[in-house]
Amino acid sequence: MADVVLKNVRKSFGKAHVIHGVDLAIKDGEFIVFVGPSGCGKSTLLRLIAGLEDISSGDLFIGNERVNDLAPAKRGIAMVFQSYALYPHMSVYDNMAFGLELAKSSKTTIDAKVREAARMLQIENLLDRKPRQLSGGQRQRVAIGRAIVRDPKVFLFDEPLSNLDAALRVQTRIEIAKLHNDTRATMIYVTHDQVEAMTLADRIVVLNGGRIEQVGTPLELYHRPANLFVAGFIGSPQMNFIACKVSHIGSDGVQVQLPNAGTITVPTSADGVRVGEAVTLGIRPDHVKASPQGTLTGRIELVEELGENHLLYVDVGQGQRLTIREPGDAHHEAGQQVSLSLAGESCHLFRESGEALPFLSEGRTPAPPSPDLSSRAA
Ligand SMILES: Nc1ncnc2c1ncn2[C@@H]1O[C@H](COP(=O)(O)OP(=O)(O)OP(=O)(O)O)[C@@H](O)[C@H]1O
Ligand SMILES: [Mg+2]
């Protein structure tokens, strides 16, 4: 097991600067998830840690040793890719044993490790098969098994579940969580899936354009996004954003004037923002409620029925549209007018640069209900 520390790590491919000075300290045994839009550098960062790419500048430490120049095989790392990359002509057993044979482990050690990993992953009955005789989920388990037998200090996973169907994804996600509990190895995991990120991570790293936007626990990022980017990226459906102006600053927070509607006081400090300044108000779809005495009115453009809840897309004028999540037993139809209430405590404010205004009492427990992850789309 090992800490992984990146200090001002940069990576360029020729003239293309891809990673711009990443600082990150991953604790021994921590489960870290990298998320961010396609092309933001998640895989590149994993490959730098694995040693599959050279670091252009900066330092990488694994377990207190600077490993910039250490060969991948000596870093104590095992990587699992989206494409399983199994040897097609070898049996499952031989695929899992191969790395240990290269390392000249004894036959009895290899056998014990392969069988133990196969037991953990429930693939003991598949050991004699060839990869082509396996389903995608089974192949991915073999790839994970191949990583486990090497007893790595650090596991790296690059979207390991994205080729699997929804049910298998859930099952394999639970197996990876168990694997982490059993081994307490450091794990770094890349995914596009909100549920995987929220459920697996001790901490999530949000990347954007080769830079870190924010690092925090899943609930910190959900309830206290540091900026508009993180606010919009974490949570599905996305947080709603409304352009508005500061109308008053008081001891209870910052009051904003909503377009064509009333005002809302959000319990944040103004932090240098003045009356009249443009800010963005953010509120999650779960925290906007259809209610007779709402602050805003709009017209329902579309209702998406998901069973346990409904998503309403509401046009509130001036080209702004809000997404609202309502209970599945609520009755709404496209074309209806609705009145919407937005509680100030559930709102976020962002200055024009995108940075979040700090909440007045950081000690308070977050008012919003916990995120309903079960109904999130992948
Ligand atoms: N070998 C390479 N040569 C040149 N550019 C590269 C190379 N590898 C990656 N890049 C560029 O680096 C950037 C980051 O790529 P990377 O694969 O790390 O993104 P990612 O976050 O993993 O994206 P995705 O979510 O689509 O997998 C991209 O703009 C990509 O085109
Ligand atoms: Mg990638």
mmCIF file of C-alpha atoms and ligand atoms in Angstrom:
data_model
loop_
_atom_site.group_PDB
_atom_site.id
_atom_site.type_symbol
_atom_site.label_atom_id
_atom_site.label_comp_id
_atom_site.label_asym_id
_atom_site.label_seq_id
_atom_site.Cartn_x
_atom_site.Cartn_y
_atom_site.Cartn_z
ATOM 1 C CA MET A 1 0.000 0.000 0.000
ATOM 2 C CA ALA A 2 1.209 3.490 -0.670
ATOM 3 C CA ASP A 3 0.584 7.207 -0.839
ATOM 4 C CA VAL A 4 0.657 8.733 -4.314
ATOM 5 C CA VAL A 5 1.782 12.352 -4.503
ATOM 6 C CA LEU A 6 1.893 14.560 -7.597
ATOM 7 C CA LYS A 7 3.776 17.850 -7.389
ATOM 8 C CA ASN A 8 3.300 20.355 -10.182
ATOM 9 C CA VAL A 9 3.043 17.560 -12.733
ATOM 10 C CA ARG A 10 2.895 18.684 -16.353
ATOM 11 C CA LYS A 11 2.592 16.755 -19.574
ATOM 12 C CA SER A 12 2.956 17.901 -23.151
ATOM 13 C CA PHE A 13 2.738 15.875 -26.323
ATOM 14 C CA GLY A 14 4.957 17.938 -28.620
ATOM 15 C CA LYS A 15 3.391 21.397 -28.608
ATOM 16 C CA ALA A 16 0.137 20.213 -27.033
ATOM 17 C CA HIS A 17 0.098 20.973 -23.301
ATOM 18 C CA VAL A 18 -2.286 18.483 -21.798
ATOM 19 C CA ILE A 19 -1.648 18.509 -18.045
ATOM 20 C CA HIS A 20 -0.949 21.931 -16.535
ATOM 21 C CA GLY A 21 0.712 21.606 -13.166
ATOM 22 C CA VAL A 22 -1.318 19.127 -11.133
ATOM 23 C CA ASP A 23 -0.783 18.971 -7.354
ATOM 24 C CA LEU A 24 -2.485 16.090 -5.612
ATOM 25 C CA ALA A 25 -1.796 14.066 -2.473
ATOM 26 C CA ILE A 26 -3.539 10.692 -2.386
ATOM 27 C CA LYS A 27 -3.436 8.934 0.965
ATOM 28 C CA ASP A 28 -2.482 5.320 1.472
ATOM 29 C CA GLY A 29 -5.586 3.173 1.037
ATOM 30 C CA GLU A 30 -7.709 5.974 -0.350
ATOM 31 C CA PHE A 31 -10.206 5.453 -3.179
ATOM 32 C CA ILE A 32 -9.822 8.426 -5.521
ATOM 33 C CA VAL A 33 -12.043 8.992 -8.549
ATOM 34 C CA PHE A 34 -11.092 11.252 -11.469
ATOM 35 C CA VAL A 35 -13.992 12.822 -13.336
ATOM 36 C CA GLY A 36 -14.140 15.501 -16.008
ATOM 37 C CA PRO A 37 -15.214 16.069 -19.591
ATOM 38 C CA SER A 38 -13.809 13.999 -22.424
ATOM 39 C CA GLY A 39 -10.266 15.078 -23.295
ATOM 40 C CA CYS A 40 -9.579 16.792 -19.941
ATOM 41 C CA GLY A 41 -6.596 14.525 -19.219
ATOM 42 C CA LYS A 42 -7.922 11.774 -16.929
ATOM 43 C CA SER A 43 -6.349 8.873 -18.828
ATOM 44 C CA THR A 44 -3.145 10.813 -19.367
ATOM 45 C CA LEU A 45 -2.840 11.408 -15.631
ATOM 46 C CA LEU A 46 -3.347 7.688 -14.924
ATOM 47 C CA ARG A 47 -0.797 6.764 -17.569
ATOM 48 C CA LEU A 48 1.711 9.176 -16.030
ATOM 49 C CA ILE A 49 1.203 7.528 -12.632
ATOM 50 C CA ALA A 50 1.536 4.065 -14.189
ATOM 51 C CA GLY A 51 4.678 5.105 -16.059
ATOM 52 C CA LEU A 52 3.169 4.415 -19.474
ATOM 53 C CA GLU A 53 3.940 8.045 -20.381
ATOM 54 C CA ASP A 54 6.884 10.188 -19.302
ATOM 55 C CA ILE A 55 6.200 13.193 -17.090
ATOM 56 C CA SER A 56 7.297 16.412 -18.840
ATOM 57 C CA SER A 57 8.032 18.219 -15.552
ATOM 58 C CA GLY A 58 7.172 17.951 -11.888
ATOM 59 C CA ASP A 59 7.513 15.070 -9.429
ATOM 60 C CA LEU A 60 5.637 11.862 -8.820
ATOM 61 C CA PHE A 61 6.047 9.961 -5.554
ATOM 62 C CA ILE A 62 4.669 6.525 -4.756
ATOM 63 C CA GLY A 63 5.151 5.489 -1.133
ATOM 64 C CA ASN A 64 7.682 8.296 -0.533
ATOM 65 C CA GLU A 65 9.875 7.252 -3.444
ATOM 66 C CA ARG A 66 10.264 9.593 -6.415
ATOM 67 C CA VAL A 67 9.331 7.359 -9.331
ATOM 68 C CA ASN A 68 9.548 9.697 -12.359
ATOM 69 C CA ASP A 69 12.300 7.552 -13.809
ATOM 70 C CA LEU A 70 11.243 4.177 -12.434
ATOM 71 C CA ALA A 71 10.091 1.564 -14.967
ATOM 72 C CA PRO A 72 6.334 0.818 -14.871
ATOM 73 C CA ALA A 73 6.909 -2.772 -13.714
ATOM 74 C CA LYS A 74 8.818 -1.541 -10.657
ATOM 75 C CA ARG A 75 6.182 0.928 -9.451
ATOM 76 C CA GLY A 76 3.983 -1.644 -7.676
ATOM 77 C CA ILE A 77 1.006 -0.618 -9.771
ATOM 78 C CA ALA A 78 -1.613 -2.600 -11.671
ATOM 79 C CA MET A 79 -3.839 -0.985 -14.259
ATOM 80 C CA VAL A 80 -7.226 -2.140 -15.545
ATOM 81 C CA PHE A 81 -8.427 -0.665 -18.840
ATOM 82 C CA GLN A 82 -11.810 -0.236 -20.456
ATOM 83 C CA SER A 83 -10.726 -2.717 -23.166
ATOM 84 C CA TYR A 84 -9.801 -5.768 -21.156
ATOM 85 C CA ALA A 85 -6.612 -6.458 -23.130
ATOM 86 C CA LEU A 86 -6.562 -10.189 -22.358
ATOM 87 C CA TYR A 87 -4.364 -12.599 -24.332
ATOM 88 C CA PRO A 88 -6.885 -14.346 -26.613
ATOM 89 C CA HIS A 89 -4.947 -17.611 -26.981
ATOM 90 C CA MET A 90 -4.474 -18.107 -23.227
ATOM 91 C CA SER A 91 -6.961 -19.536 -20.751
ATOM 92 C CA VAL A 92 -8.374 -17.377 -17.995
ATOM 93 C CA TYR A 93 -5.993 -19.098 -15.570
ATOM 94 C CA ASP A 94 -2.955 -18.390 -17.752
ATOM 95 C CA ASN A 95 -4.027 -14.802 -18.359
ATOM 96 C CA MET A 96 -4.108 -14.255 -14.616
ATOM 97 C CA ALA A 97 -0.907 -16.207 -13.982
ATOM 98 C CA PHE A 98 1.130 -14.623 -16.758
ATOM 99 C CA GLY A 99 2.488 -11.601 -14.876
ATOM 100 C CA LEU A 100 3.520 -13.774 -11.940
ATOM 101 C CA GLU A 101 5.268 -16.240 -14.251
ATOM 102 C CA LEU A 102 7.226 -13.367 -15.784
ATOM 103 C CA ALA A 103 8.197 -12.346 -12.264
ATOM 104 C CA LYS A 104 9.392 -15.937 -11.680
ATOM 105 C CA SER A 105 7.039 -16.701 -8.788
ATOM 106 C CA SER A 106 6.831 -20.350 -7.777
ATOM 107 C CA LYS A 107 4.098 -22.582 -9.248
ATOM 108 C CA THR A 108 2.453 -23.039 -5.823
ATOM 109 C CA THR A 109 2.410 -19.293 -5.109
ATOM 110 C CA ILE A 110 0.938 -18.576 -8.535
ATOM 111 C CA ASP A 111 -1.713 -21.244 -8.122
ATOM 112 C CA ALA A 112 -2.726 -19.987 -4.676
ATOM 113 C CA LYS A 113 -2.952 -16.360 -5.843
ATOM 114 C CA VAL A 114 -4.887 -17.109 -9.020
ATOM 115 C CA ARG A 115 -7.392 -19.268 -7.147
ATOM 116 C CA GLU A 116 -7.815 -16.694 -4.379
ATOM 117 C CA ALA A 117 -8.451 -13.897 -6.896
ATOM 118 C CA ALA A 118 -10.833 -16.127 -8.862
ATOM 119 C CA ARG A 119 -12.725 -16.847 -5.645
ATOM 120 C CA MET A 120 -12.997 -13.134 -4.793
ATOM 121 C CA LEU A 121 -14.353 -12.379 -8.252
ATOM 122 C CA GLN A 122 -16.514 -15.502 -8.537
ATOM 123 C CA ILE A 123 -14.871 -16.737 -11.719
ATOM 124 C CA GLU A 124 -13.479 -20.025 -10.353
ATOM 125 C CA ASN A 125 -15.604 -22.001 -12.798
ATOM 126 C CA LEU A 126 -14.199 -20.087 -15.774
ATOM 127 C CA LEU A 127 -10.493 -20.686 -15.256
ATOM 128 C CA ASP A 128 -10.148 -23.116 -18.188
ATOM 129 C CA ARG A 129 -11.993 -20.969 -20.703
ATOM 130 C CA LYS A 130 -10.510 -18.702 -23.351
ATOM 131 C CA PRO A 131 -11.483 -14.985 -23.297
ATOM 132 C CA ARG A 132 -13.689 -15.388 -26.395
ATOM 133 C CA GLN A 133 -15.840 -17.829 -24.422
ATOM 134 C CA LEU A 134 -16.634 -15.154 -21.812
ATOM 135 C CA SER A 135 -19.131 -12.319 -21.595
ATOM 136 C CA GLY A 136 -17.873 -8.740 -21.361
ATOM 137 C CA GLY A 137 -18.469 -8.663 -17.618
ATOM 138 C CA GLN A 138 -16.594 -11.921 -17.104
ATOM 139 C CA ARG A 139 -13.681 -10.671 -19.200
ATOM 140 C CA GLN A 140 -13.486 -7.513 -17.142
ATOM 141 C CA ARG A 141 -13.392 -9.604 -13.982
ATOM 142 C CA VAL A 142 -10.489 -11.590 -15.407
ATOM 143 C CA ALA A 143 -8.710 -8.301 -16.116
ATOM 144 C CA ILE A 144 -9.342 -7.210 -12.521
ATOM 145 C CA GLY A 145 -8.177 -10.649 -11.317
ATOM 146 C CA ARG A 146 -4.980 -10.265 -13.292
ATOM 147 C CA ALA A 147 -4.406 -6.989 -11.428
ATOM 148 C CA ILE A 148 -5.235 -8.511 -8.015
ATOM 149 C CA VAL A 149 -2.767 -11.421 -8.238
ATOM 150 C CA ARG A 150 0.086 -8.970 -8.590
ATOM 151 C CA ASP A 151 -0.697 -7.606 -5.135
ATOM 152 C CA PRO A 152 -0.161 -4.036 -6.255
ATOM 153 C CA LYS A 153 0.283 -1.125 -3.879
ATOM 154 C CA VAL A 154 -1.873 0.970 -6.188
ATOM 155 C CA PHE A 155 -4.700 -0.041 -8.519
ATOM 156 C CA LEU A 156 -5.424 2.203 -11.497
ATOM 157 C CA PHE A 157 -8.762 1.777 -13.275
ATOM 158 C CA ASP A 158 -9.540 3.579 -16.537
ATOM 159 C CA GLU A 159 -13.318 3.383 -17.065
ATOM 160 C CA PRO A 160 -13.316 -0.352 -16.359
ATOM 161 C CA LEU A 161 -17.088 -0.749 -16.434
ATOM 162 C CA SER A 162 -18.096 1.385 -19.388
ATOM 163 C CA ASN A 163 -18.387 -1.575 -21.798
ATOM 164 C CA LEU A 164 -20.774 -3.430 -19.501
ATOM 165 C CA ASP A 165 -24.550 -3.324 -19.488
ATOM 166 C CA ALA A 166 -26.326 -1.523 -16.650
ATOM 167 C CA ALA A 167 -26.935 -4.553 -14.407
ATOM 168 C CA LEU A 168 -23.403 -5.908 -14.761
ATOM 169 C CA ARG A 169 -22.027 -2.457 -14.127
ATOM 170 C CA VAL A 170 -23.786 -2.288 -10.786
ATOM 171 C CA GLN A 171 -22.648 -5.799 -9.851
ATOM 172 C CA THR A 172 -19.021 -5.194 -10.831
ATOM 173 C CA ARG A 173 -19.042 -1.793 -9.111
ATOM 174 C CA ILE A 174 -20.020 -3.526 -5.886
ATOM 175 C CA GLU A 175 -17.219 -6.048 -6.413
ATOM 176 C CA ILE A 176 -14.688 -3.251 -6.843
ATOM 177 C CA ALA A 177 -15.955 -1.617 -3.640
ATOM 178 C CA LYS A 178 -15.539 -4.957 -1.840
ATOM 179 C CA LEU A 179 -12.087 -5.400 -3.321
ATOM 180 C CA HIS A 180 -11.137 -2.023 -1.888
ATOM 181 C CA ASN A 181 -12.543 -2.974 1.514
ATOM 182 C CA ASP A 182 -10.696 -6.298 1.488
ATOM 183 C CA THR A 183 -7.315 -5.098 0.258
ATOM 184 C CA ARG A 184 -7.309 -1.471 1.498
ATOM 185 C CA ALA A 185 -5.030 -0.779 -1.477
ATOM 186 C CA THR A 186 -4.845 2.733 -2.888
ATOM 187 C CA MET A 187 -7.174 2.978 -5.873
ATOM 188 C CA ILE A 188 -7.398 5.619 -8.578
ATOM 189 C CA TYR A 189 -10.424 5.241 -10.783
ATOM 190 C CA VAL A 190 -11.552 7.138 -13.876
ATOM 191 C CA THR A 191 -15.218 7.209 -14.788
ATOM 192 C CA HIS A 192 -17.879 9.190 -16.627
ATOM 193 C CA ASP A 193 -20.575 7.688 -14.453
ATOM 194 C CA GLN A 194 -21.902 9.953 -11.681
ATOM 195 C CA VAL A 195 -23.157 7.045 -9.617
ATOM 196 C CA GLU A 196 -19.820 5.235 -9.741
ATOM 197 C CA ALA A 197 -18.004 8.414 -8.766
ATOM 198 C CA MET A 198 -20.362 9.254 -5.898
ATOM 199 C CA THR A 199 -20.577 5.724 -4.498
ATOM 200 C CA LEU A 200 -17.000 4.498 -4.853
ATOM 201 C CA ALA A 201 -14.942 7.576 -4.042
ATOM 202 C CA ASP A 202 -13.486 8.610 -0.730
ATOM 203 C CA ARG A 203 -12.615 11.772 -2.646
ATOM 204 C CA ILE A 204 -13.409 12.909 -6.170
ATOM 205 C CA VAL A 205 -10.984 14.946 -8.267
ATOM 206 C CA VAL A 206 -12.770 17.116 -10.831
ATOM 207 C CA LEU A 207 -10.535 17.842 -13.817
ATOM 208 C CA ASN A 208 -11.087 20.359 -16.570
ATOM 209 C CA GLY A 209 -8.691 21.170 -19.393
ATOM 210 C CA GLY A 210 -5.734 19.492 -17.676
ATOM 211 C CA ARG A 211 -6.251 21.321 -14.378
ATOM 212 C CA ILE A 212 -7.881 20.339 -11.098
ATOM 213 C CA GLU A 213 -11.057 22.333 -10.414
ATOM 214 C CA GLN A 214 -11.788 20.837 -6.990
ATOM 215 C CA VAL A 215 -10.941 17.855 -4.795
ATOM 216 C CA GLY A 216 -13.370 16.717 -2.105
ATOM 217 C CA THR A 217 -15.632 14.030 -0.747
ATOM 218 C CA PRO A 218 -18.639 13.293 -2.943
ATOM 219 C CA LEU A 219 -20.972 15.212 -0.621
ATOM 220 C CA GLU A 220 -18.599 18.172 -0.308
ATOM 221 C CA LEU A 221 -18.603 18.519 -4.077
ATOM 222 C CA TYR A 222 -22.358 18.075 -4.224
ATOM 223 C CA HIS A 223 -23.236 20.542 -1.466
ATOM 224 C CA ARG A 224 -20.290 22.922 -1.661
ATOM 225 C CA PRO A 225 -19.061 23.143 -5.235
ATOM 226 C CA ALA A 226 -16.225 25.661 -5.388
ATOM 227 C CA ASN A 227 -17.234 27.055 -8.747
ATOM 228 C CA LEU A 228 -19.728 26.944 -11.587
ATOM 229 C CA PHE A 229 -17.831 24.218 -13.391
ATOM 230 C CA VAL A 230 -17.984 21.751 -10.495
ATOM 231 C CA ALA A 231 -21.565 22.775 -9.685
ATOM 232 C CA GLY A 232 -22.590 21.961 -13.242
ATOM 233 C CA PHE A 233 -20.526 18.812 -13.509
ATOM 234 C CA ILE A 234 -21.437 16.992 -10.280
ATOM 235 C CA GLY A 235 -25.083 15.989 -10.013
ATOM 236 C CA SER A 236 -27.505 14.693 -12.575
ATOM 237 C CA PRO A 237 -29.665 16.265 -13.844
ATOM 238 C CA GLN A 238 -27.424 19.286 -13.794
ATOM 239 C CA MET A 239 -27.769 22.146 -11.336
ATOM 240 C CA ASN A 240 -29.981 24.956 -12.691
ATOM 241 C CA PHE A 241 -28.329 28.300 -13.242
ATOM 242 C CA ILE A 242 -30.188 31.619 -13.338
ATOM 243 C CA ALA A 243 -28.510 34.877 -14.264
ATOM 244 C CA CYS A 244 -29.514 37.581 -11.777
ATOM 245 C CA LYS A 245 -28.381 40.788 -10.077
ATOM 246 C CA VAL A 246 -27.512 41.494 -6.457
ATOM 247 C CA SER A 247 -30.282 43.682 -5.000
ATOM 248 C CA HIS A 248 -29.274 43.908 -1.336
ATOM 249 C CA ILE A 249 -26.544 42.750 1.022
ATOM 250 C CA GLY A 250 -27.534 42.048 4.615
ATOM 251 C CA SER A 251 -26.375 40.180 7.681
ATOM 252 C CA ASP A 252 -28.529 37.220 6.640
ATOM 253 C CA GLY A 253 -26.948 36.942 3.209
ATOM 254 C CA VAL A 254 -26.995 38.224 -0.323
ATOM 255 C CA GLN A 255 -30.343 39.104 -1.853
ATOM 256 C CA VAL A 256 -30.726 38.681 -5.601
ATOM 257 C CA GLN A 257 -33.385 39.902 -7.990
ATOM 258 C CA LEU A 258 -34.718 37.101 -10.190
ATOM 259 C CA PRO A 259 -35.618 37.971 -13.774
ATOM 260 C CA ASN A 260 -39.338 38.895 -14.031
ATOM 261 C CA ALA A 261 -39.931 37.790 -10.460
ATOM 262 C CA GLY A 262 -39.262 38.341 -6.786
ATOM 263 C CA THR A 263 -36.104 38.240 -4.748
ATOM 264 C CA ILE A 264 -34.305 35.478 -2.877
ATOM 265 C CA THR A 265 -31.843 35.850 -0.020
ATOM 266 C CA VAL A 266 -29.063 33.290 -0.148
ATOM 267 C CA PRO A 267 -27.106 32.832 3.110
ATOM 268 C CA THR A 268 -23.676 33.556 1.653
ATOM 269 C CA SER A 269 -21.250 36.327 2.368
ATOM 270 C CA ALA A 270 -20.923 38.980 -0.350
ATOM 271 C CA ASP A 271 -17.145 38.640 -0.338
ATOM 272 C CA GLY A 272 -16.551 41.840 -2.269
ATOM 273 C CA VAL A 273 -19.547 41.509 -4.590
ATOM 274 C CA ARG A 274 -21.616 44.749 -4.695
ATOM 275 C CA VAL A 275 -25.260 45.638 -5.137
ATOM 276 C CA GLY A 276 -26.072 45.764 -8.858
ATOM 277 C CA GLU A 277 -23.427 43.226 -9.802
ATOM 278 C CA ALA A 278 -24.322 40.269 -11.997
ATOM 279 C CA VAL A 279 -24.147 36.879 -10.287
ATOM 280 C CA THR A 280 -25.389 33.398 -11.097
ATOM 281 C CA LEU A 281 -27.830 31.669 -8.816
ATOM 282 C CA GLY A 282 -27.569 27.867 -8.776
ATOM 283 C CA ILE A 283 -30.172 25.422 -7.515
ATOM 284 C CA ARG A 284 -30.428 21.675 -7.976
ATOM 285 C CA PRO A 285 -33.502 20.139 -9.645
ATOM 286 C CA ASP A 286 -34.411 18.402 -6.352
ATOM 287 C CA HIS A 287 -34.599 21.693 -4.482
ATOM 288 C CA VAL A 288 -37.028 23.558 -6.721
ATOM 289 C CA LYS A 289 -40.594 22.773 -5.682
ATOM 290 C CA ALA A 290 -43.808 23.298 -7.563
ATOM 291 C CA SER A 291 -45.942 25.166 -5.017
ATOM 292 C CA PRO A 292 -48.853 27.607 -5.135
ATOM 293 C CA GLN A 293 -46.873 30.435 -3.474
ATOM 294 C CA GLY A 294 -43.721 30.198 -5.567
ATOM 295 C CA THR A 295 -41.197 32.916 -6.309
ATOM 296 C CA LEU A 296 -41.061 32.172 -10.013
ATOM 297 C CA THR A 297 -43.660 31.142 -12.550
ATOM 298 C CA GLY A 298 -43.142 29.334 -15.805
ATOM 299 C CA ARG A 299 -44.625 27.035 -18.391
ATOM 300 C CA ILE A 300 -43.897 23.309 -18.428
ATOM 301 C CA GLU A 301 -42.287 22.475 -21.772
ATOM 302 C CA LEU A 302 -41.757 18.768 -21.220
ATOM 303 C CA VAL A 303 -42.420 16.111 -18.591
ATOM 304 C CA GLU A 304 -40.147 13.066 -18.416
ATOM 305 C CA GLU A 305 -41.663 10.289 -16.348
ATOM 306 C CA LEU A 306 -39.024 8.118 -14.712
ATOM 307 C CA GLY A 307 -41.333 6.109 -12.462
ATOM 308 C CA GLU A 308 -40.249 7.035 -8.969
ATOM 309 C CA ASN A 309 -39.957 10.666 -9.992
ATOM 310 C CA HIS A 310 -40.646 13.059 -12.848
ATOM 311 C CA LEU A 311 -38.414 15.612 -14.476
ATOM 312 C CA LEU A 312 -40.130 18.832 -15.508
ATOM 313 C CA TYR A 313 -38.486 21.239 -17.921
ATOM 314 C CA VAL A 314 -39.938 24.661 -17.214
ATOM 315 C CA ASP A 315 -39.513 27.803 -19.299
ATOM 316 C CA VAL A 316 -39.320 30.689 -16.833
ATOM 317 C CA GLY A 317 -38.916 33.441 -19.446
ATOM 318 C CA GLN A 318 -35.954 35.411 -20.766
ATOM 319 C CA GLY A 319 -34.624 32.280 -22.411
ATOM 320 C CA GLN A 320 -34.082 30.511 -19.094
ATOM 321 C CA ARG A 321 -35.215 26.990 -18.448
ATOM 322 C CA LEU A 322 -35.236 25.118 -15.139
ATOM 323 C CA THR A 323 -35.191 21.375 -14.578
ATOM 324 C CA ILE A 324 -37.211 20.208 -11.600
ATOM 325 C CA ARG A 325 -37.471 16.800 -10.019
ATOM 326 C CA GLU A 326 -40.916 16.046 -8.595
ATOM 327 C CA PRO A 327 -42.194 12.876 -6.914
ATOM 328 C CA GLY A 328 -43.548 10.217 -9.272
ATOM 329 C CA ASP A 329 -47.082 10.615 -7.931
ATOM 330 C CA ALA A 330 -47.260 14.346 -8.755
ATOM 331 C CA HIS A 331 -49.432 15.239 -11.750
ATOM 332 C CA HIS A 332 -48.019 17.647 -14.300
ATOM 333 C CA GLU A 333 -48.549 18.103 -17.988
ATOM 334 C CA ALA A 334 -46.681 19.907 -20.720
ATOM 335 C CA GLY A 335 -48.232 23.316 -21.409
ATOM 336 C CA GLN A 336 -49.321 23.914 -17.801
ATOM 337 C CA GLN A 337 -48.264 27.025 -15.916
ATOM 338 C CA VAL A 338 -46.460 26.281 -12.648
ATOM 339 C CA SER A 339 -45.368 28.355 -9.742
ATOM 340 C CA LEU A 340 -41.982 27.404 -8.340
ATOM 341 C CA SER A 341 -40.524 27.942 -4.922
ATOM 342 C CA LEU A 342 -36.769 28.147 -4.416
ATOM 343 C CA ALA A 343 -35.579 28.085 -0.805
ATOM 344 C CA GLY A 344 -32.656 30.456 -0.270
ATOM 345 C CA GLU A 345 -30.816 27.888 1.871
ATOM 346 C CA SER A 346 -30.753 25.457 -1.045
ATOM 347 C CA CYS A 347 -29.306 28.012 -3.453
ATOM 348 C CA HIS A 348 -25.708 28.728 -4.388
ATOM 349 C CA LEU A 349 -24.324 32.020 -5.676
ATOM 350 C CA PHE A 350 -21.430 32.363 -8.077
ATOM 351 C CA ARG A 351 -19.604 35.573 -8.918
ATOM 352 C CA GLU A 352 -19.023 36.464 -12.566
ATOM 353 C CA SER A 353 -15.637 34.715 -12.577
ATOM 354 C CA GLY A 354 -17.482 31.492 -11.672
ATOM 355 C CA GLU A 355 -16.202 31.204 -8.115
ATOM 356 C CA ALA A 356 -18.786 30.285 -5.447
ATOM 357 C CA LEU A 357 -19.575 32.825 -2.714
ATOM 358 C CA PRO A 358 -18.838 31.248 0.699
ATOM 359 C CA PHE A 359 -21.773 30.235 2.875
ATOM 360 C CA LEU A 360 -22.187 32.339 6.021
ATOM 361 C CA SER A 361 -22.208 29.511 8.533
ATOM 362 C CA GLU A 362 -19.994 26.803 7.206
ATOM 363 C CA GLY A 363 -20.669 24.809 10.349
ATOM 364 C CA ARG A 364 -24.335 24.256 9.543
ATOM 365 C CA THR A 365 -25.375 20.881 8.237
ATOM 366 C CA PRO A 366 -26.307 21.099 4.602
ATOM 367 C CA ALA A 367 -30.043 21.741 4.378
ATOM 368 C CA PRO A 368 -30.651 19.879 1.125
ATOM 369 C CA PRO A 369 -31.734 16.250 1.242
ATOM 370 C CA SER A 370 -29.098 13.726 0.281
ATOM 371 C CA PRO A 371 -28.778 13.204 -3.452
ATOM 372 C CA ASP A 372 -31.032 10.573 -4.912
ATOM 373 C CA LEU A 373 -28.432 8.606 -6.798
ATOM 374 C CA SER A 374 -30.507 5.594 -7.630
ATOM 375 C CA SER A 375 -32.408 7.368 -10.353
ATOM 376 C CA ARG A 376 -29.474 9.040 -12.010
ATOM 377 C CA ALA A 377 -28.682 8.349 -15.597
ATOM 378 C CA ALA A 378 -25.209 7.018 -16.330
HETATM 379 N N1 LIG B 1 -0.204 10.413 -27.375
HETATM 380 C C1 LIG B 1 -0.823 11.600 -27.513
HETATM 381 N N2 LIG B 1 -0.398 12.518 -28.377
HETATM 382 C C2 LIG B 1 -1.004 13.729 -28.485
HETATM 383 N N3 LIG B 1 -2.061 14.100 -27.753
HETATM 384 C C3 LIG B 1 -2.544 13.227 -26.875
HETATM 385 C C4 LIG B 1 -1.964 11.933 -26.699
HETATM 386 N N4 LIG B 1 -2.667 11.285 -25.726
HETATM 387 C C5 LIG B 1 -3.628 12.146 -25.348
HETATM 388 N N5 LIG B 1 -3.569 13.311 -26.019
HETATM 389 C C6 LIG B 1 -4.441 14.487 -25.840
HETATM 390 O O1 LIG B 1 -4.466 14.807 -24.485
HETATM 391 C C7 LIG B 1 -5.735 15.251 -24.075
HETATM 392 C C8 LIG B 1 -6.187 14.444 -22.883
HETATM 393 O O2 LIG B 1 -6.435 13.120 -23.292
HETATM 394 P P1 LIG B 1 -6.930 11.999 -22.301
HETATM 395 O O3 LIG B 1 -6.985 10.722 -23.062
HETATM 396 O O4 LIG B 1 -6.101 12.039 -21.085
HETATM 397 O O5 LIG B 1 -8.394 12.515 -21.964
HETATM 398 P P2 LIG B 1 -9.520 11.836 -21.053
HETATM 399 O O6 LIG B 1 -9.860 12.811 -20.005
HETATM 400 O O7 LIG B 1 -9.085 10.484 -20.639
HETATM 401 O O8 LIG B 1 -10.735 11.744 -22.091
HETATM 402 P P3 LIG B 1 -11.863 10.602 -22.254
HETATM 403 O O9 LIG B 1 -12.864 10.901 -21.188
HETATM 404 O O10 LIG B 1 -12.408 10.869 -23.619
HETATM 405 O O11 LIG B 1 -11.210 9.263 -22.127
HETATM 406 C C9 LIG B 1 -6.630 15.129 -25.300
HETATM 407 O O12 LIG B 1 -6.751 16.387 -25.871
HETATM 408 C C10 LIG B 1 -5.879 14.175 -26.189
HETATM 409 O O13 LIG B 1 -6.152 14.426 -27.528
HETATM 410 MG MG MG B 2 -9.746 8.540 -21.065
#
